[in-house]
PDB file of C-alpha atoms in Angstrom:
ATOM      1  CA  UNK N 126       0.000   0.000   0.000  1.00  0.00           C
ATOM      2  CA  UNK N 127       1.315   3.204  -0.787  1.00  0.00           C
ATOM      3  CA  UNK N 128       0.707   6.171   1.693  1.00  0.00           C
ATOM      4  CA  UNK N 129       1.920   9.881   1.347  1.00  0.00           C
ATOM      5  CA  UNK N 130       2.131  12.037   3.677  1.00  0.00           C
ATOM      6  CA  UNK N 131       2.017  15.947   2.394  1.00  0.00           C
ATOM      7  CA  UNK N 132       2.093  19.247   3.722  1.00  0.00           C
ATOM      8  CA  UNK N 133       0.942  21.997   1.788  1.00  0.00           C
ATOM      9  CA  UNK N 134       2.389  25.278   0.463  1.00  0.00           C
ATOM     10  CA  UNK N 135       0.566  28.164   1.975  1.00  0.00           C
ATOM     11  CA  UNK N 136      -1.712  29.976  -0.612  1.00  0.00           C
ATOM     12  CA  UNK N 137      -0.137  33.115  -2.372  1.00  0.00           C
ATOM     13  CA  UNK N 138      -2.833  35.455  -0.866  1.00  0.00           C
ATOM     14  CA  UNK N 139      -1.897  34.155   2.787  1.00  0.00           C
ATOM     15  CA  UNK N 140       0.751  36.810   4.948  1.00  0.00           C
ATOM     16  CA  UNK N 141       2.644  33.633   5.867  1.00  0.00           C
ATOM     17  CA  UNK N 142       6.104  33.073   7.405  1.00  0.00           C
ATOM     18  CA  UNK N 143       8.355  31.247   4.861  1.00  0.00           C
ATOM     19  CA  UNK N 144      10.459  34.311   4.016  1.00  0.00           C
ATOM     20  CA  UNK N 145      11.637  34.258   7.728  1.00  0.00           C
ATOM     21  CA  UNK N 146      11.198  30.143   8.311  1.00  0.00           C
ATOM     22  CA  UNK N 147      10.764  27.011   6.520  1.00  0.00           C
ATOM     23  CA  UNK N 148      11.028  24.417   9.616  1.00  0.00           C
ATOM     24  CA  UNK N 149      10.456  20.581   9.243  1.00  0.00           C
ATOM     25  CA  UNK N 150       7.052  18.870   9.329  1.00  0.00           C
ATOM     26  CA  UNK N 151       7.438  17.466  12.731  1.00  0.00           C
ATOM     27  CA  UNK N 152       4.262  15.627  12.799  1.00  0.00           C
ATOM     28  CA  UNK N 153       4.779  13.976   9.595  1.00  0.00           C
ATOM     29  CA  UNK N 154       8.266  12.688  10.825  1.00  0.00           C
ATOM     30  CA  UNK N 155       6.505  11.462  13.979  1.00  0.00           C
ATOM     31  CA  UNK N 156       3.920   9.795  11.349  1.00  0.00           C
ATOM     32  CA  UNK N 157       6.839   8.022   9.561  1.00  0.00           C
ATOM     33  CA  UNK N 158       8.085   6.850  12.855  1.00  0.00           C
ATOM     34  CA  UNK N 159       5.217   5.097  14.921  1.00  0.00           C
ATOM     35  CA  UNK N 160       3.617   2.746  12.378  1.00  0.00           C
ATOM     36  CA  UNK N 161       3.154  -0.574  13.557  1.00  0.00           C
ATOM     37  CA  UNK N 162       5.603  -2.802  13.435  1.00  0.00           C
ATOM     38  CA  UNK N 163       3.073  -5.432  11.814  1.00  0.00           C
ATOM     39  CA  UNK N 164       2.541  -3.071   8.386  1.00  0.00           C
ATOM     40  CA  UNK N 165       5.725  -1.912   8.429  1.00  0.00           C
ATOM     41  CA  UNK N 166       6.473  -3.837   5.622  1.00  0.00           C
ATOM     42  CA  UNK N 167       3.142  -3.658   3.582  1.00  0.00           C
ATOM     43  CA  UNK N 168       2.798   0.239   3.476  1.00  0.00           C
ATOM     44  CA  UNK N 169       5.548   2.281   1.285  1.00  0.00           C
ATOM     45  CA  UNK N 170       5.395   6.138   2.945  1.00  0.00           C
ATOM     46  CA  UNK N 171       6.842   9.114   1.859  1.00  0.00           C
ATOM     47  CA  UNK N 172       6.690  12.580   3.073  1.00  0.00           C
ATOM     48  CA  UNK N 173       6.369  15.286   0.511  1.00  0.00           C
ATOM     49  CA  UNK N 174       6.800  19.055   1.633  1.00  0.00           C
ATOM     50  CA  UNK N 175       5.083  20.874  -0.734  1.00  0.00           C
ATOM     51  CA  UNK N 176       6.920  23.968   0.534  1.00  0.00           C
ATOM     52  CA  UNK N 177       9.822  22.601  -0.919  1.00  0.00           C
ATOM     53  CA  UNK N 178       8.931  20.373  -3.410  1.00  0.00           C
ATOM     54  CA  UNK N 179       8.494  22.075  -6.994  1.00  0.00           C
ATOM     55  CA  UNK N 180       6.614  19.803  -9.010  1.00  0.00           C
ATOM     56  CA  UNK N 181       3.088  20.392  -9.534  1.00  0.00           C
ATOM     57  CA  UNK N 182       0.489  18.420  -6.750  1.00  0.00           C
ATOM     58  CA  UNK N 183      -1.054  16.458 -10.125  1.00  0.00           C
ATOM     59  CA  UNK N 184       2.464  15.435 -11.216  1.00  0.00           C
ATOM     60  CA  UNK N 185       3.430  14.208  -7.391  1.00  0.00           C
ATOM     61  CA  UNK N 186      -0.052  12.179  -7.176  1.00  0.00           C
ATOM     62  CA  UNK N 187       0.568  10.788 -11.137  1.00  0.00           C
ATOM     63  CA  UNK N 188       3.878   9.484  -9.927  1.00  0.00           C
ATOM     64  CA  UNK N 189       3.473   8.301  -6.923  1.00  0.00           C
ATOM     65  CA  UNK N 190      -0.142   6.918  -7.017  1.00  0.00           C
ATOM     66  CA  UNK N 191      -0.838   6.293  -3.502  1.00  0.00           C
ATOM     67  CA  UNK N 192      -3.534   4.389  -1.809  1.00  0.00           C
ATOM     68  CA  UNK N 193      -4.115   7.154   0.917  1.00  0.00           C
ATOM     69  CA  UNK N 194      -3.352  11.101   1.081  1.00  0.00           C
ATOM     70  CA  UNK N 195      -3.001  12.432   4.219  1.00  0.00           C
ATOM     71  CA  UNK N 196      -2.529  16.075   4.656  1.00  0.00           C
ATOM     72  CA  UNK N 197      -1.651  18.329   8.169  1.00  0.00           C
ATOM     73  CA  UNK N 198      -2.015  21.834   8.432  1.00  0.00           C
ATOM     74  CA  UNK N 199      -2.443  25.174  10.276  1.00  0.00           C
ATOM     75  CA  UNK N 200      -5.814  27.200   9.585  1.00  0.00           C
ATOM     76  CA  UNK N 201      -4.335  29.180   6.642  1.00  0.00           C
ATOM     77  CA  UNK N 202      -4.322  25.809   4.767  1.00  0.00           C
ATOM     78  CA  UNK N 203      -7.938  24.835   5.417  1.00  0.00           C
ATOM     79  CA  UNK N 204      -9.036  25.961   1.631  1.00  0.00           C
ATOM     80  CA  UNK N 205      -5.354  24.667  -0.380  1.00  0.00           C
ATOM     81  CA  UNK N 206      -6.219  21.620   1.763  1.00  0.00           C
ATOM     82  CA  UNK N 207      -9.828  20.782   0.572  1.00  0.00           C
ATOM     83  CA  UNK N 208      -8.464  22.235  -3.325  1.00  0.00           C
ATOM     84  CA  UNK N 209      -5.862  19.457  -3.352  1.00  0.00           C
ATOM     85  CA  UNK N 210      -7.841  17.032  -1.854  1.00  0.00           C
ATOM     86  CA  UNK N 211     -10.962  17.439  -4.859  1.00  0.00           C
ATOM     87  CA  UNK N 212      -7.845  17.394  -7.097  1.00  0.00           C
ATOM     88  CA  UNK N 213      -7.038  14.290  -5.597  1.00  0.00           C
ATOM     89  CA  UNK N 214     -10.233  13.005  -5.719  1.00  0.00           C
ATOM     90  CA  UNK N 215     -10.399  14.335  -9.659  1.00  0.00           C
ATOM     91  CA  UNK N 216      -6.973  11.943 -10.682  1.00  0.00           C
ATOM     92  CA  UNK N 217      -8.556   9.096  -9.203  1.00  0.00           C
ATOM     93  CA  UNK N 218     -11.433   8.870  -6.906  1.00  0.00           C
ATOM     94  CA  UNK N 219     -10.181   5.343  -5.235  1.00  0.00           C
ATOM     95  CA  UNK N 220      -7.913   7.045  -3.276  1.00  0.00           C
ATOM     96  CA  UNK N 221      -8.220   7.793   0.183  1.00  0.00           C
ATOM     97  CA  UNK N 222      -8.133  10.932   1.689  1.00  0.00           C
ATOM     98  CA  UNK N 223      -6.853  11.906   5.344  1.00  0.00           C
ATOM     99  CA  UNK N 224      -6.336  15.433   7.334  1.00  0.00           C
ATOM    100  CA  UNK N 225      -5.013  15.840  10.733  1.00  0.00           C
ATOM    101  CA  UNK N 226      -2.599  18.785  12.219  1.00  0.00           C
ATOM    102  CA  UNK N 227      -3.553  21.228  15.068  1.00  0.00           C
ATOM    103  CA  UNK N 228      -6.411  22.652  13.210  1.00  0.00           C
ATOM    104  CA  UNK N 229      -8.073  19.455  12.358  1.00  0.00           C
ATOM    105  CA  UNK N 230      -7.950  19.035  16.566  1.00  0.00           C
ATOM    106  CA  UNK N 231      -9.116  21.832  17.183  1.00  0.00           C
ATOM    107  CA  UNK N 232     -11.556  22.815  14.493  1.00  0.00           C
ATOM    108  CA  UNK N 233     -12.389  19.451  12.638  1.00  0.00           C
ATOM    109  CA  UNK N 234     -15.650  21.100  11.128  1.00  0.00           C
ATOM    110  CA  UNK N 235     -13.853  23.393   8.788  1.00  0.00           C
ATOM    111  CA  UNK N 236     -12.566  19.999   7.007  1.00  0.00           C
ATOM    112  CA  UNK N 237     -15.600  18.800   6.030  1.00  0.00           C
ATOM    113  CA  UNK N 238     -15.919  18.301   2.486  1.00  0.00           C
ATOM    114  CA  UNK N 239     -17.082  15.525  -0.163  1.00  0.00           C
ATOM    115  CA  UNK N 240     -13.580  14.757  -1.010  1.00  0.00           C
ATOM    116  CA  UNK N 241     -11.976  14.538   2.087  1.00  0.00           C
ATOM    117  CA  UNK N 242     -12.598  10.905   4.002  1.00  0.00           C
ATOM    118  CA  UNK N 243     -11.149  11.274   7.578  1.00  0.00           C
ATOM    119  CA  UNK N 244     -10.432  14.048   9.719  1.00  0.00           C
ATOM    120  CA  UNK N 245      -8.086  13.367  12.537  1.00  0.00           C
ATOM    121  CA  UNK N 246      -9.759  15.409  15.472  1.00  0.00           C
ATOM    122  CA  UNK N 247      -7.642  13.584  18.444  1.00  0.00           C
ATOM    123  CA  UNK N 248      -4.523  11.414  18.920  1.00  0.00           C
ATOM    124  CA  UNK N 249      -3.841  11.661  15.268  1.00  0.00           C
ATOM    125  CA  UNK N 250      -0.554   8.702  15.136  1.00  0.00           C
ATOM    126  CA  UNK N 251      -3.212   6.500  16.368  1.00  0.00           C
ATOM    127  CA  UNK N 252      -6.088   7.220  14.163  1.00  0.00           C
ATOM    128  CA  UNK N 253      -3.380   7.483  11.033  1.00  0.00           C
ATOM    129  CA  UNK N 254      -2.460   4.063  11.946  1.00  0.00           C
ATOM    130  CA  UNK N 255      -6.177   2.821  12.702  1.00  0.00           C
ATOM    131  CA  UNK N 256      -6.148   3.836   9.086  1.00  0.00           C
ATOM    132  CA  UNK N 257      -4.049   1.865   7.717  1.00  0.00           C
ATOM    133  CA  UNK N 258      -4.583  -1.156   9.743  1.00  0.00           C
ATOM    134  CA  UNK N 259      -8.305  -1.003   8.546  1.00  0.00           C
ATOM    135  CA  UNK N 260      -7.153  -0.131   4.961  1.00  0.00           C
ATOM    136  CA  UNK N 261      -5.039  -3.175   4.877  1.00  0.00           C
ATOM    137  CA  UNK N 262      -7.891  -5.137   6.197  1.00  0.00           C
ATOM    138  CA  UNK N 263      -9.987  -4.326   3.178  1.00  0.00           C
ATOM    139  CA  UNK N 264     -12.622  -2.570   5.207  1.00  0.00           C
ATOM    140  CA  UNK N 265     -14.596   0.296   3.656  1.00  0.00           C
ATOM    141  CA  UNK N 266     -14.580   3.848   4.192  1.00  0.00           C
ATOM    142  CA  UNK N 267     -17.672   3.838   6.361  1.00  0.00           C
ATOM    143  CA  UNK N 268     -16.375   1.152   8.251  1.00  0.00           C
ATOM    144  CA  UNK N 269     -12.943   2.826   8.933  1.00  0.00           C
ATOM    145  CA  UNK N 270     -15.270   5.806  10.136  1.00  0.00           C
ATOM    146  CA  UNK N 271     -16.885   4.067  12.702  1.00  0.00           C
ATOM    147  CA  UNK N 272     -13.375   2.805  13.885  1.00  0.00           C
ATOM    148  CA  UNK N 273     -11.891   6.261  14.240  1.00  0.00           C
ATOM    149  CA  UNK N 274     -14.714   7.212  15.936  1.00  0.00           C
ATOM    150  CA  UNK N 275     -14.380   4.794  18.756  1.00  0.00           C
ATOM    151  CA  UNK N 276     -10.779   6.609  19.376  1.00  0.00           C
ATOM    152  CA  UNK N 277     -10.618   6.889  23.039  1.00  0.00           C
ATOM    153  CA  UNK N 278     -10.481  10.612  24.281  1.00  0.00           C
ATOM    154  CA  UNK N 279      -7.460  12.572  23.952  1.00  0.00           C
ATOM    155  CA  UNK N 280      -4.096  11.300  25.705  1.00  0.00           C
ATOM    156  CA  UNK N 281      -2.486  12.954  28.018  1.00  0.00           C
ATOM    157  CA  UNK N 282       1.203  11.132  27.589  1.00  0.00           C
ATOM    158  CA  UNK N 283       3.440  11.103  24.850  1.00  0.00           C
ATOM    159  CA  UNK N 284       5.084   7.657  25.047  1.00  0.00           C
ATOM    160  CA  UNK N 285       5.698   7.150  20.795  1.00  0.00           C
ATOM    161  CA  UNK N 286       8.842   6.758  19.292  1.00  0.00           C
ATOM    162  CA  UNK N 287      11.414   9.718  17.939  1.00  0.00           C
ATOM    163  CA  UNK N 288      10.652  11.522  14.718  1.00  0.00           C
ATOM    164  CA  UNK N 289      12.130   9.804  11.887  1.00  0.00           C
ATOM    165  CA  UNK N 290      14.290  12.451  10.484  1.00  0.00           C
ATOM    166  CA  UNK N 291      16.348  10.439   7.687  1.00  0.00           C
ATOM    167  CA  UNK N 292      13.328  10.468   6.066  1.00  0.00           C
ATOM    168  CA  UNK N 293      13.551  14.110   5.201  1.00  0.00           C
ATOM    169  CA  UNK N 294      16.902  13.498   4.392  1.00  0.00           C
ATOM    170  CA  UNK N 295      16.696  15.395   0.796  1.00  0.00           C
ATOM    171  CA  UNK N 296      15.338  18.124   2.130  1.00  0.00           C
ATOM    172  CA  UNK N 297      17.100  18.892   5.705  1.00  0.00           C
ATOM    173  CA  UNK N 298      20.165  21.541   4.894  1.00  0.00           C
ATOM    174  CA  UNK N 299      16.727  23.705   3.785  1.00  0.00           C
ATOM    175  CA  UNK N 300      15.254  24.120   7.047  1.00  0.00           C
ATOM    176  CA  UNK N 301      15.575  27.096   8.778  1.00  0.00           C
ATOM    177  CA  UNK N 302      14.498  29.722  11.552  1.00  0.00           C
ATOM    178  CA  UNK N 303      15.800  33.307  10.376  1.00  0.00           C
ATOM    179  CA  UNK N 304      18.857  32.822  11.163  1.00  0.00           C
ATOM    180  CA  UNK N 305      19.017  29.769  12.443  1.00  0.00           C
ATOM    181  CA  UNK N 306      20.373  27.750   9.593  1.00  0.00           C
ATOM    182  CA  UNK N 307      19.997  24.832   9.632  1.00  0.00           C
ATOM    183  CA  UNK N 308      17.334  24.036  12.191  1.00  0.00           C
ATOM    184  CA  UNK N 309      15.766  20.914  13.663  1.00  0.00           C
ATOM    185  CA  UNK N 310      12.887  21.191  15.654  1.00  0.00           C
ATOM    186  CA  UNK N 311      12.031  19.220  18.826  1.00  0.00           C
ATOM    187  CA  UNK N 312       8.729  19.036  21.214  1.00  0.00           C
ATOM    188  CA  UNK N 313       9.042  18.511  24.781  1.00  0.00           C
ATOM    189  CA  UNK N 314       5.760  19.178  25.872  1.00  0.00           C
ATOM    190  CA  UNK N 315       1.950  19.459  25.123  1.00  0.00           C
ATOM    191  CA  UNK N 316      -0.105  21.993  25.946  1.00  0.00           C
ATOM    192  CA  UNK N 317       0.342  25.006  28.056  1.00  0.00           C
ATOM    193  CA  UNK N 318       0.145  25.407  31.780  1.00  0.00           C
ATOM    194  CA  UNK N 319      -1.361  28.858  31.342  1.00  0.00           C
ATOM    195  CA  UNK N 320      -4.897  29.663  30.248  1.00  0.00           C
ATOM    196  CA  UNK N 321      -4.932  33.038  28.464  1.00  0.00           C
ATOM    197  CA  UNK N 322      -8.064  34.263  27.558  1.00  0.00           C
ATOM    198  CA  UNK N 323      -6.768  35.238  24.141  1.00  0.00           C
ATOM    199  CA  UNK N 324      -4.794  31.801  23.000  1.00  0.00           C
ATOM    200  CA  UNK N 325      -5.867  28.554  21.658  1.00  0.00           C
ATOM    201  CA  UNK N 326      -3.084  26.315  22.611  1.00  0.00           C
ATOM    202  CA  UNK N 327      -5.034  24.962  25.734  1.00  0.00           C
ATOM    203  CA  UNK N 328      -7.946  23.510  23.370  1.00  0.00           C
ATOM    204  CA  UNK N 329      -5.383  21.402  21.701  1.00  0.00           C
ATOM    205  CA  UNK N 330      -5.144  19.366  24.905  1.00  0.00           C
ATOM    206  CA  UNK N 331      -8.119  19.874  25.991  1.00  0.00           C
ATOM    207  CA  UNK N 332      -6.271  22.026  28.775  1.00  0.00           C
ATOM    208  CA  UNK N 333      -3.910  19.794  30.050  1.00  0.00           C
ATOM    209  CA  UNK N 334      -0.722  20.079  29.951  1.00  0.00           C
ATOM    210  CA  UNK N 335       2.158  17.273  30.128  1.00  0.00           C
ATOM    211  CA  UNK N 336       5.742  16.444  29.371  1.00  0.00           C
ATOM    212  CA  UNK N 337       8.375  14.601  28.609  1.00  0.00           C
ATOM    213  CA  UNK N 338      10.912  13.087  30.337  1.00  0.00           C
ATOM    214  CA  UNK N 339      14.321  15.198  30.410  1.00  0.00           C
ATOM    215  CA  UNK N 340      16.354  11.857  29.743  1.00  0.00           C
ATOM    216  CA  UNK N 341      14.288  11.059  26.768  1.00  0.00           C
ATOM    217  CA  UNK N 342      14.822  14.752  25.445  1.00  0.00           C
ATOM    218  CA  UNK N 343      18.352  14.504  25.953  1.00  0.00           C
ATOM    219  CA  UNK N 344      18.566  10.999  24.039  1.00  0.00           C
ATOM    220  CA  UNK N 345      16.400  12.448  21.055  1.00  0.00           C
ATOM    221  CA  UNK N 346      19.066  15.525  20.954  1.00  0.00           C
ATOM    222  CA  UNK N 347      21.854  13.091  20.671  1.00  0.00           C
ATOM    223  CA  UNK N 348      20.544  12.128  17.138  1.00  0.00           C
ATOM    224  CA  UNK N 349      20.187  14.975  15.868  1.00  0.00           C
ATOM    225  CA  UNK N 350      22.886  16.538  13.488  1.00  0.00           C
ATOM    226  CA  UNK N 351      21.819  19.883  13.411  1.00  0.00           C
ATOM    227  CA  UNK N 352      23.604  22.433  15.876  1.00  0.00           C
ATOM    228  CA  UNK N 353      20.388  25.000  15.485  1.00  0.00           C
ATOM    229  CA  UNK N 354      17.526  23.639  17.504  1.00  0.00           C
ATOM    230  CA  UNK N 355      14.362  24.957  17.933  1.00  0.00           C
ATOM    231  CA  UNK N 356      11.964  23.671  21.143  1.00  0.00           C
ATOM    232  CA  UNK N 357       8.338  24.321  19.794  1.00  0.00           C
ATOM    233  CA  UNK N 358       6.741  23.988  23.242  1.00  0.00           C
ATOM    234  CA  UNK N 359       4.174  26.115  23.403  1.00  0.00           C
ATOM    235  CA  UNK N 360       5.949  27.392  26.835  1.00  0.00           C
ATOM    236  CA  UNK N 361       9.425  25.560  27.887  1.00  0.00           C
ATOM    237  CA  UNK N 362      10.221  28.287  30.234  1.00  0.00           C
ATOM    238  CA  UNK N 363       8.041  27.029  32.780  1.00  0.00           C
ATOM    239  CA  UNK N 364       9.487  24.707  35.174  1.00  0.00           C
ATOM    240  CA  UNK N 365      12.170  25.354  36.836  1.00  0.00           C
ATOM    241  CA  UNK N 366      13.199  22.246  38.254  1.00  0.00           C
ATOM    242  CA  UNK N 367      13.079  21.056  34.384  1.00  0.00           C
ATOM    243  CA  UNK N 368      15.257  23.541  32.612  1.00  0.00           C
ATOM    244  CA  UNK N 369      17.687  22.797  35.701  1.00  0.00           C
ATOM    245  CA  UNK N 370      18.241  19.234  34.888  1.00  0.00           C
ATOM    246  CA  UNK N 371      17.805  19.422  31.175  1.00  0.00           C
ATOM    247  CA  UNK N 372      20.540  22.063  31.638  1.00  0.00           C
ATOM    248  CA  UNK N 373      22.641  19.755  33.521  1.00  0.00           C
ATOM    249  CA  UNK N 374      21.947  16.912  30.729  1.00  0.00           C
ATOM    250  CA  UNK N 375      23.355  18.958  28.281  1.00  0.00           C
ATOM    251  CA  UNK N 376      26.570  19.433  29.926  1.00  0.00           C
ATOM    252  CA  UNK N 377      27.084  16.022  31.460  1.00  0.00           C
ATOM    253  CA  UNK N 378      26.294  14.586  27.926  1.00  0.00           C
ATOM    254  CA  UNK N 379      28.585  17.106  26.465  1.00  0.00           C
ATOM    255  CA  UNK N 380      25.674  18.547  23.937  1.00  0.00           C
ATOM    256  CA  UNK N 381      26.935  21.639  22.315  1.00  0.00           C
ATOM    257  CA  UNK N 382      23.983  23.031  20.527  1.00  0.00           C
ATOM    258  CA  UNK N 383      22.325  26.461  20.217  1.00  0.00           C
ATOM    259  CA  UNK N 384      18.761  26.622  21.605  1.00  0.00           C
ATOM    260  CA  UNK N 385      15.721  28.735  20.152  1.00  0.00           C
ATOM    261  CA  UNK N 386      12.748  28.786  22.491  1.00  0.00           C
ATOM    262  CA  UNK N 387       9.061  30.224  24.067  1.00  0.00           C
ATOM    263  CA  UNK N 388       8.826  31.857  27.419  1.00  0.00           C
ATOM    264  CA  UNK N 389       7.331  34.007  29.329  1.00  0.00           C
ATOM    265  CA  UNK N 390       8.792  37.556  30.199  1.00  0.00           C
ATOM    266  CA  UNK N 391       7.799  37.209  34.012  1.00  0.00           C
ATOM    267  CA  UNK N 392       9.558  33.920  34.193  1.00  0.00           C
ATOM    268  CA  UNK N 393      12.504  35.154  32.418  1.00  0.00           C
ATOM    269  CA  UNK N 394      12.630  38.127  34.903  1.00  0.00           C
ATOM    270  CA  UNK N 395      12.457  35.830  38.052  1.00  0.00           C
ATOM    271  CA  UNK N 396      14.790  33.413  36.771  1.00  0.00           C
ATOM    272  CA  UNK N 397      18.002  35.528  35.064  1.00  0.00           C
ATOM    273  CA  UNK N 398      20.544  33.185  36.584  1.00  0.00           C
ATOM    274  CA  UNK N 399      19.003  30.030  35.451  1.00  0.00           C
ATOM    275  CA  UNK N 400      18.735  31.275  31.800  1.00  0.00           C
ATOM    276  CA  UNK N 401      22.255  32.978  32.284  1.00  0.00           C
TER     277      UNK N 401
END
């Protein structure tokens, strides 16, 4: 079975970000990395970054001819998204067509079209992979629906396996954050411990917020190449106790990397000597 995995270029009209950043597509590395070892073997994934990638979306889907097209995306890419997925649809109707991301968590509605088959609105690895298991099994679209939609309620742990970055391997010395060049990305933790009126990151999580083990961060760091890294925690200047060991991590593991990261200016002003 052959699966890609694609994220969109930003439409011309959106004010976007890619003359200051072009980062990796973090949850389609995290995709690549956590399918089941028992279709592992049966599915043939790749990851196409449209941001990158030149070729027009009918000659990508021509060549490739996958089984299943699944797309992530911010809300700028809700229209491109349900374009490329009729266009999808218009090549050949048989194939299947996916959409998960933040904005599919947070706003699934705003995905629903004729040509667009599942919407990942929670724990997306696991409803990707319910997906395939399901499309292996020869079940049918309305019976993969009524699968996802037993998906237990959102998680509040993060026990999957690394990113797979090799994947991306083409396309890595392009990533960048202004000057950061060039940049990995790594998460740490989910959700935010803060609930400003103004900001969406709670809903993502339902409000929760959890994290990951420092030891596990540190052993993720340790395979990645790139000195530029950029934490996309929604906060990581939060805990102290945290940035304390992950600090002392670093230096016991001798990582020698440059750091890029969210925080809040009242933490930052009780906590100089930590961040010094």
């Amino acid at each position: 079975m052959k699966v890609l995995l694609v994220r969109p270029r930003p439409p011309k009209a959106t004010i976007g970000l890619q003359h200051v950043m072009i980062c990796e597509p973090l949850e389609l590395e995290y995709l690549a990395a956590n399918l089941p070892d028992a279709i592992k073997a049966k599915v043939e994934l790749k990851i196409i970054d449209m941001i990158l990638d030149k070729r027009s979306y009918e000659t990508i889907i021509k060549d490739n001819m996958p089984d299943l097209v699944a797309f992530t995306g911010y809300i700028t890419h809700v229209g491109i998204i349900k374009d490329l997925a009729q266009r999808t649809k218009g090549i050949k109707p048989a194939i299947m067509v996916a959409v998960g991301g933040i904005h599919a968590e947070v706003v699934s509605g705003d995905f629903v079209s004729a040509f667009i088959d599942f919407t990942y609105s929670r724990n997306g690895i696991d409803m990707f992979n319910e997906t395939l298991l399901a499309m292996l099994e020869g079940k049918s679209k309305e019976e993969i629906k009524q699968i996802l939609a037993k998906t237990g309620p959102k998680k509040t742990g993060f026990d999957y396996k690394h990113p797979d970055r090799r994947i991306l391997s083409d396309y890595r010395d392009k990533y960048y954050y202004m000057f950061h060049r060039p940049c990995a990305l790594i998460k740490t933790s989910y959700g935010c411990p803060y609930s400003c009126s103004f900001c969406f990151c709670k809903l993502i999580t339902d409000g929760k917020y959890f994290t990951r083990s420092i030891p596990d961060v540190i052993d993720e760091l340790k395979s990645i190449r790139e000195e530029e890294i950029y934490i996309v925690d929604d906060d990581f200047l939060y805990d102290t106790k945290r940035i304390e060991d992950f600090i002392g991590l670093l230096r016991e593991k001798e990582i020698k990397k440059k750091f890029l990261v969210y925080g809040r200016a009242d933490f930052i002003a009780k906590n100089v000597e930590i961040l010094r």
